mmCIF file with all atom_site columns, C-alpha atoms and ligand atoms in Angstrom:
data_model
loop_
_atom_site.group_PDB
_atom_site.id
_atom_site.type_symbol
_atom_site.label_atom_id
_atom_site.label_alt_id
_atom_site.label_comp_id
_atom_site.label_asym_id
_atom_site.label_entity_id
_atom_site.label_seq_id
_atom_site.pdbx_PDB_ins_code
_atom_site.Cartn_x
_atom_site.Cartn_y
_atom_site.Cartn_z
_atom_site.occupancy
_atom_site.B_iso_or_equiv
_atom_site.pdbx_formal_charge
_atom_site.auth_seq_id
_atom_site.auth_comp_id
_atom_site.auth_asym_id
_atom_site.auth_atom_id
_atom_site.pdbx_PDB_model_num
ATOM   1   C  CA  . MET A 1 1   ? -11.168 -55.056 -7.622  1.00 67.00 ? 1   MET A CA  1
ATOM   2   C  CA  . ASN A 1 2   ? -8.841  -55.094 -4.636  1.00 87.00 ? 2   ASN A CA  1
ATOM   3   C  CA  . LEU A 1 3   ? -7.494  -51.928 -2.733  1.00 92.00 ? 3   LEU A CA  1
ATOM   4   C  CA  . GLU A 1 4   ? -4.216  -52.176 -3.837  1.00 94.00 ? 4   GLU A CA  1
ATOM   5   C  CA  . ARG A 1 5   ? -5.054  -52.247 -7.433  1.00 94.00 ? 5   ARG A CA  1
ATOM   6   C  CA  . PHE A 1 6   ? -7.296  -49.325 -6.967  1.00 94.00 ? 6   PHE A CA  1
ATOM   7   C  CA  . LYS A 1 7   ? -4.716  -47.257 -5.272  1.00 93.00 ? 7   LYS A CA  1
ATOM   8   C  CA  . GLU A 1 8   ? -2.262  -48.087 -7.930  1.00 94.00 ? 8   GLU A CA  1
ATOM   9   C  CA  . LYS A 1 9   ? -4.630  -47.103 -10.587 1.00 92.00 ? 9   LYS A CA  1
ATOM   10  C  CA  . LEU A 1 10  ? -5.410  -43.663 -8.652  1.00 88.00 ? 10  LEU A CA  1
ATOM   11  C  CA  . VAL A 1 11  ? -1.811  -42.984 -8.359  1.00 89.00 ? 11  VAL A CA  1
ATOM   12  C  CA  . LYS A 1 12  ? -1.271  -43.592 -12.067 1.00 90.00 ? 12  LYS A CA  1
ATOM   13  C  CA  . PHE A 1 13  ? -4.360  -41.196 -12.940 1.00 88.00 ? 13  PHE A CA  1
ATOM   14  C  CA  . MET A 1 14  ? -3.061  -38.544 -10.754 1.00 87.00 ? 14  MET A CA  1
ATOM   15  C  CA  . SER A 1 15  ? 0.494   -38.481 -12.004 1.00 90.00 ? 15  SER A CA  1
ATOM   16  C  CA  . GLY A 1 16  ? 1.368   -35.278 -13.989 1.00 92.00 ? 16  GLY A CA  1
ATOM   17  C  CA  . ARG A 1 17  ? -1.800  -33.666 -12.496 1.00 94.00 ? 17  ARG A CA  1
ATOM   18  C  CA  . TYR A 1 18  ? -1.728  -30.642 -10.251 1.00 94.00 ? 18  TYR A CA  1
ATOM   19  C  CA  . GLY A 1 19  ? -3.530  -31.994 -7.208  1.00 92.00 ? 19  GLY A CA  1
ATOM   20  C  CA  . ILE A 1 20  ? -4.457  -30.030 -4.106  1.00 93.00 ? 20  ILE A CA  1
ATOM   21  C  CA  . ASP A 1 21  ? -3.177  -26.542 -3.014  1.00 95.00 ? 21  ASP A CA  1
ATOM   22  C  CA  . GLN A 1 22  ? -4.164  -23.694 -0.636  1.00 96.00 ? 22  GLN A CA  1
ATOM   23  C  CA  . LEU A 1 23  ? -6.509  -22.276 -3.310  1.00 96.00 ? 23  LEU A CA  1
ATOM   24  C  CA  . TYR A 1 24  ? -8.348  -25.576 -3.469  1.00 96.00 ? 24  TYR A CA  1
ATOM   25  C  CA  . TYR A 1 25  ? -9.170  -25.463 0.300   1.00 96.00 ? 25  TYR A CA  1
ATOM   26  C  CA  . ALA A 1 26  ? -10.041 -21.862 -0.070  1.00 96.00 ? 26  ALA A CA  1
ATOM   27  C  CA  . LEU A 1 27  ? -12.347 -22.582 -2.750  1.00 96.00 ? 27  LEU A CA  1
ATOM   28  C  CA  . LEU A 1 28  ? -14.011 -25.398 -1.000  1.00 96.00 ? 28  LEU A CA  1
ATOM   29  C  CA  . LEU A 1 29  ? -14.710 -23.227 1.991   1.00 96.00 ? 29  LEU A CA  1
ATOM   30  C  CA  . LEU A 1 30  ? -16.156 -20.780 -0.290  1.00 95.00 ? 30  LEU A CA  1
ATOM   31  C  CA  . THR A 1 31  ? -18.564 -23.393 -1.756  1.00 96.00 ? 31  THR A CA  1
ATOM   32  C  CA  . MET A 1 32  ? -19.715 -24.523 1.716   1.00 96.00 ? 32  MET A CA  1
ATOM   33  C  CA  . VAL A 1 33  ? -20.178 -21.217 2.872   1.00 96.00 ? 33  VAL A CA  1
ATOM   34  C  CA  . LEU A 1 34  ? -22.317 -20.313 -0.465  1.00 95.00 ? 34  LEU A CA  1
ATOM   35  C  CA  . MET A 1 35  ? -24.164 -23.678 0.047   1.00 95.00 ? 35  MET A CA  1
ATOM   36  C  CA  . LEU A 1 36  ? -25.155 -22.698 3.733   1.00 96.00 ? 36  LEU A CA  1
ATOM   37  C  CA  . VAL A 1 37  ? -26.205 -19.285 2.807   1.00 96.00 ? 37  VAL A CA  1
ATOM   38  C  CA  . ASN A 1 38  ? -28.039 -20.643 -0.011  1.00 95.00 ? 38  ASN A CA  1
ATOM   39  C  CA  . LEU A 1 39  ? -30.092 -22.901 2.488   1.00 95.00 ? 39  LEU A CA  1
ATOM   40  C  CA  . LYS A 1 40  ? -31.545 -19.811 3.870   1.00 94.00 ? 40  LYS A CA  1
ATOM   41  C  CA  . VAL A 1 41  ? -32.003 -17.877 0.799   1.00 94.00 ? 41  VAL A CA  1
ATOM   42  C  CA  . ASP A 1 42  ? -32.702 -20.559 -1.848  1.00 93.00 ? 42  ASP A CA  1
ATOM   43  C  CA  . SER A 1 43  ? -31.560 -18.894 -4.808  1.00 95.00 ? 43  SER A CA  1
ATOM   44  C  CA  . LEU A 1 44  ? -30.973 -20.423 -8.175  1.00 96.00 ? 44  LEU A CA  1
ATOM   45  C  CA  . ILE A 1 45  ? -28.042 -18.192 -8.877  1.00 95.00 ? 45  ILE A CA  1
ATOM   46  C  CA  . LEU A 1 46  ? -26.110 -19.020 -5.685  1.00 95.00 ? 46  LEU A CA  1
ATOM   47  C  CA  . MET A 1 47  ? -26.649 -22.939 -6.545  1.00 95.00 ? 47  MET A CA  1
ATOM   48  C  CA  . LEU A 1 48  ? -25.242 -22.351 -9.939  1.00 96.00 ? 48  LEU A CA  1
ATOM   49  C  CA  . LEU A 1 49  ? -22.308 -20.269 -8.549  1.00 95.00 ? 49  LEU A CA  1
ATOM   50  C  CA  . SER A 1 50  ? -21.479 -23.012 -5.843  1.00 95.00 ? 50  SER A CA  1
ATOM   51  C  CA  . ASN A 1 51  ? -21.672 -25.770 -8.510  1.00 96.00 ? 51  ASN A CA  1
ATOM   52  C  CA  . GLY A 1 52  ? -19.366 -23.538 -10.629 1.00 96.00 ? 52  GLY A CA  1
ATOM   53  C  CA  . VAL A 1 53  ? -16.885 -23.243 -8.113  1.00 96.00 ? 53  VAL A CA  1
ATOM   54  C  CA  . ILE A 1 54  ? -17.029 -27.008 -7.183  1.00 96.00 ? 54  ILE A CA  1
ATOM   55  C  CA  . LEU A 1 55  ? -16.388 -27.629 -11.077 1.00 96.00 ? 55  LEU A CA  1
ATOM   56  C  CA  . LEU A 1 56  ? -13.444 -25.224 -10.967 1.00 96.00 ? 56  LEU A CA  1
ATOM   57  C  CA  . LEU A 1 57  ? -11.891 -26.736 -8.203  1.00 94.00 ? 57  LEU A CA  1
ATOM   58  C  CA  . ILE A 1 58  ? -12.069 -30.254 -9.524  1.00 95.00 ? 58  ILE A CA  1
ATOM   59  C  CA  . LEU A 1 59  ? -10.760 -29.281 -12.817 1.00 96.00 ? 59  LEU A CA  1
ATOM   60  C  CA  . ARG A 1 60  ? -7.909  -27.472 -11.288 1.00 96.00 ? 60  ARG A CA  1
ATOM   61  C  CA  . SER A 1 61  ? -6.755  -30.449 -9.272  1.00 94.00 ? 61  SER A CA  1
ATOM   62  C  CA  . PHE A 1 62  ? -6.997  -32.606 -12.344 1.00 95.00 ? 62  PHE A CA  1
ATOM   63  C  CA  . SER A 1 63  ? -5.237  -30.005 -14.442 1.00 96.00 ? 63  SER A CA  1
ATOM   64  C  CA  . ARG A 1 64  ? -1.967  -30.995 -16.271 1.00 95.00 ? 64  ARG A CA  1
ATOM   65  C  CA  . ASN A 1 65  ? -0.939  -27.290 -16.643 1.00 96.00 ? 65  ASN A CA  1
ATOM   66  C  CA  . ILE A 1 66  ? 0.918   -27.250 -13.603 1.00 95.00 ? 66  ILE A CA  1
ATOM   67  C  CA  . SER A 1 67  ? 2.814   -24.009 -13.705 1.00 96.00 ? 67  SER A CA  1
ATOM   68  C  CA  . ARG A 1 68  ? -0.518  -22.137 -14.460 1.00 96.00 ? 68  ARG A CA  1
ATOM   69  C  CA  . ARG A 1 69  ? -2.082  -23.681 -11.422 1.00 96.00 ? 69  ARG A CA  1
ATOM   70  C  CA  . ALA A 1 70  ? 0.872   -23.101 -9.242  1.00 97.00 ? 70  ALA A CA  1
ATOM   71  C  CA  . TRP A 1 71  ? 0.807   -19.342 -10.549 1.00 97.00 ? 71  TRP A CA  1
ATOM   72  C  CA  . GLU A 1 72  ? -2.786  -18.998 -9.591  1.00 97.00 ? 72  GLU A CA  1
ATOM   73  C  CA  . ASN A 1 73  ? -2.229  -20.259 -6.178  1.00 97.00 ? 73  ASN A CA  1
ATOM   74  C  CA  . LYS A 1 74  ? 0.781   -17.904 -5.648  1.00 97.00 ? 74  LYS A CA  1
ATOM   75  C  CA  . LYS A 1 75  ? -1.604  -14.914 -6.692  1.00 97.00 ? 75  LYS A CA  1
ATOM   76  C  CA  . PHE A 1 76  ? -3.981  -16.242 -4.027  1.00 97.00 ? 76  PHE A CA  1
ATOM   77  C  CA  . LEU A 1 77  ? -1.700  -16.531 -1.201  1.00 97.00 ? 77  LEU A CA  1
ATOM   78  C  CA  . LYS A 1 78  ? -0.232  -13.048 -1.905  1.00 98.00 ? 78  LYS A CA  1
ATOM   79  C  CA  . ILE A 1 79  ? -3.760  -11.735 -1.175  1.00 97.00 ? 79  ILE A CA  1
ATOM   80  C  CA  . TRP A 1 80  ? -4.373  -14.462 1.702   1.00 96.00 ? 80  TRP A CA  1
ATOM   81  C  CA  . TYR A 1 81  ? -1.307  -14.071 3.731   1.00 96.00 ? 81  TYR A CA  1
ATOM   82  C  CA  . PRO A 1 82  ? -1.961  -10.457 4.839   1.00 96.00 ? 82  PRO A CA  1
ATOM   83  C  CA  . ILE A 1 83  ? -5.533  -11.171 5.527   1.00 96.00 ? 83  ILE A CA  1
ATOM   84  C  CA  . LYS A 1 84  ? -4.529  -14.039 7.866   1.00 95.00 ? 84  LYS A CA  1
ATOM   85  C  CA  . ARG A 1 85  ? -1.711  -11.990 9.439   1.00 94.00 ? 85  ARG A CA  1
ATOM   86  C  CA  . LYS A 1 86  ? -4.281  -9.263  10.402  1.00 94.00 ? 86  LYS A CA  1
ATOM   87  C  CA  . ALA A 1 87  ? -6.883  -11.660 11.593  1.00 96.00 ? 87  ALA A CA  1
ATOM   88  C  CA  . ARG A 1 88  ? -4.414  -13.395 13.751  1.00 95.00 ? 88  ARG A CA  1
ATOM   89  C  CA  . MET A 1 89  ? -3.418  -10.065 15.260  1.00 93.00 ? 89  MET A CA  1
ATOM   90  C  CA  . LEU A 1 90  ? -6.852  -9.071  15.956  1.00 94.00 ? 90  LEU A CA  1
ATOM   91  C  CA  . PHE A 1 91  ? -7.623  -12.241 17.867  1.00 96.00 ? 91  PHE A CA  1
ATOM   92  C  CA  . ARG A 1 92  ? -4.353  -11.754 19.770  1.00 94.00 ? 92  ARG A CA  1
ATOM   93  C  CA  . ARG A 1 93  ? -5.534  -8.301  20.760  1.00 93.00 ? 93  ARG A CA  1
ATOM   94  C  CA  . ILE A 1 94  ? -8.738  -9.545  21.883  1.00 94.00 ? 94  ILE A CA  1
ATOM   95  C  CA  . LYS A 1 95  ? -7.459  -12.475 23.655  1.00 95.00 ? 95  LYS A CA  1
ATOM   96  C  CA  . GLU A 1 96  ? -4.858  -10.143 25.515  1.00 94.00 ? 96  GLU A CA  1
ATOM   97  C  CA  . ILE A 1 97  ? -7.140  -7.150  26.170  1.00 90.00 ? 97  ILE A CA  1
ATOM   98  C  CA  . LYS A 1 98  ? -6.760  -7.515  29.871  1.00 91.00 ? 98  LYS A CA  1
ATOM   99  C  CA  . VAL A 1 99  ? -3.060  -7.432  29.979  1.00 93.00 ? 99  VAL A CA  1
ATOM   100 C  CA  . HIS A 1 100 ? -1.694  -5.915  26.646  1.00 93.00 ? 100 HIS A CA  1
ATOM   101 C  CA  . ARG A 1 101 ? -2.271  -3.240  24.317  1.00 92.00 ? 101 ARG A CA  1
ATOM   102 C  CA  . TYR A 1 102 ? -0.694  -2.972  20.997  1.00 92.00 ? 102 TYR A CA  1
ATOM   103 C  CA  . ARG A 1 103 ? 0.222   0.284   19.481  1.00 92.00 ? 103 ARG A CA  1
ATOM   104 C  CA  . LYS A 1 104 ? 2.323   1.389   16.480  1.00 93.00 ? 104 LYS A CA  1
ATOM   105 C  CA  . CYS A 1 105 ? 5.300   3.443   16.868  1.00 95.00 ? 105 CYS A CA  1
ATOM   106 C  CA  . PRO A 1 106 ? 4.685   6.677   14.737  1.00 95.00 ? 106 PRO A CA  1
ATOM   107 C  CA  . ASN A 1 107 ? 8.449   6.926   13.848  1.00 95.00 ? 107 ASN A CA  1
ATOM   108 C  CA  . CYS A 1 108 ? 9.440   3.489   12.720  1.00 96.00 ? 108 CYS A CA  1
ATOM   109 C  CA  . LYS A 1 109 ? 5.934   1.850   12.405  1.00 94.00 ? 109 LYS A CA  1
ATOM   110 C  CA  . LYS A 1 110 ? 6.806   -1.211  14.675  1.00 94.00 ? 110 LYS A CA  1
ATOM   111 C  CA  . THR A 1 111 ? 3.939   -2.669  16.692  1.00 92.00 ? 111 THR A CA  1
ATOM   112 C  CA  . LEU A 1 112 ? 4.744   -2.623  20.329  1.00 93.00 ? 112 LEU A CA  1
ATOM   113 C  CA  . GLN A 1 113 ? 3.052   -4.785  22.930  1.00 94.00 ? 113 GLN A CA  1
ATOM   114 C  CA  . LEU A 1 114 ? 2.556   -2.648  26.062  1.00 93.00 ? 114 LEU A CA  1
ATOM   115 C  CA  . PRO A 1 115 ? 1.265   -3.528  29.574  1.00 92.00 ? 115 PRO A CA  1
ATOM   116 C  CA  . VAL A 1 116 ? -2.075  -1.855  30.299  1.00 91.00 ? 116 VAL A CA  1
ATOM   117 C  CA  . LYS A 1 117 ? -1.813  1.155   32.121  1.00 89.00 ? 117 LYS A CA  1
ATOM   118 C  CA  . ARG A 1 118 ? -4.850  3.513   32.138  1.00 88.00 ? 118 ARG A CA  1
ATOM   119 C  CA  . GLY A 1 119 ? -4.528  7.228   31.280  1.00 90.00 ? 119 GLY A CA  1
ATOM   120 C  CA  . LYS A 1 120 ? -1.964  9.067   29.410  1.00 92.00 ? 120 LYS A CA  1
ATOM   121 C  CA  . ASN A 1 121 ? 1.445   7.314   29.118  1.00 91.00 ? 121 ASN A CA  1
ATOM   122 C  CA  . THR A 1 122 ? 4.684   8.208   27.573  1.00 94.00 ? 122 THR A CA  1
ATOM   123 C  CA  . VAL A 1 123 ? 6.137   5.159   25.683  1.00 94.00 ? 123 VAL A CA  1
ATOM   124 C  CA  . LYS A 1 124 ? 9.805   4.747   24.338  1.00 95.00 ? 124 LYS A CA  1
ATOM   125 C  CA  . CYS A 1 125 ? 10.092  2.652   21.222  1.00 95.00 ? 125 CYS A CA  1
ATOM   126 C  CA  . PRO A 1 126 ? 12.702  0.039   21.760  1.00 95.00 ? 126 PRO A CA  1
ATOM   127 C  CA  . ARG A 1 127 ? 13.639  0.028   18.142  1.00 96.00 ? 127 ARG A CA  1
ATOM   128 C  CA  . CYS A 1 128 ? 14.122  3.639   17.172  1.00 96.00 ? 128 CYS A CA  1
ATOM   129 C  CA  . GLN A 1 129 ? 13.968  5.124   20.960  1.00 95.00 ? 129 GLN A CA  1
ATOM   130 C  CA  . GLU A 1 130 ? 11.311  7.637   19.651  1.00 94.00 ? 130 GLU A CA  1
ATOM   131 C  CA  . LYS A 1 131 ? 9.204   8.616   22.653  1.00 95.00 ? 131 LYS A CA  1
ATOM   132 C  CA  . PHE A 1 132 ? 5.352   9.120   22.123  1.00 94.00 ? 132 PHE A CA  1
ATOM   133 C  CA  . GLU A 1 133 ? 2.150   9.316   24.080  1.00 93.00 ? 133 GLU A CA  1
ATOM   134 C  CA  . VAL A 1 134 ? -0.317  6.338   24.388  1.00 92.00 ? 134 VAL A CA  1
ATOM   135 C  CA  . ARG A 1 135 ? -3.731  6.758   25.726  1.00 91.00 ? 135 ARG A CA  1
ATOM   136 C  CA  . VAL A 1 136 ? -5.516  3.778   27.165  1.00 87.00 ? 136 VAL A CA  1
ATOM   137 C  CA  . ILE A 1 137 ? -9.357  4.507   28.049  1.00 82.00 ? 137 ILE A CA  1
ATOM   138 C  CA  . LEU A 1 138 ? -10.525 1.248   29.014  1.00 73.00 ? 138 LEU A CA  1
HETATM 139 ZN ZN1 . ZN  B 2 .   ? 9.838   3.125   16.724  1.00 67.61 ? 1   ZN  B ZN1 1
#
């Protein structure tokens, strides 16, 4: 069978099916983590669990119930995006630890990027003009 015909058949097979989304990649990553952990602990339960997740992600991507799968993905993203945002902020804090400190304004809750000045400093929030004390120890 030539490649063109195979591609054609695959496109025909996948039409009307859900395909791949962010939840698919998350489940794939979860499976890989479970499998890596299982290399160390060698548990039957973990093996069954990771195979179950693989089955789930295959069934999801071939599913014809597109609205339901999209809804699941939306639910997942609602949980995932805040985690991703916090992780990104944490990496930024670590990367810029020598030049910047990040503090939340106690009044308007905006996160401010401050230059590193050791000791006690008074900071004025550019958004709400509130003045508050910031202490930088290290
Ligand atoms: Zn403020």
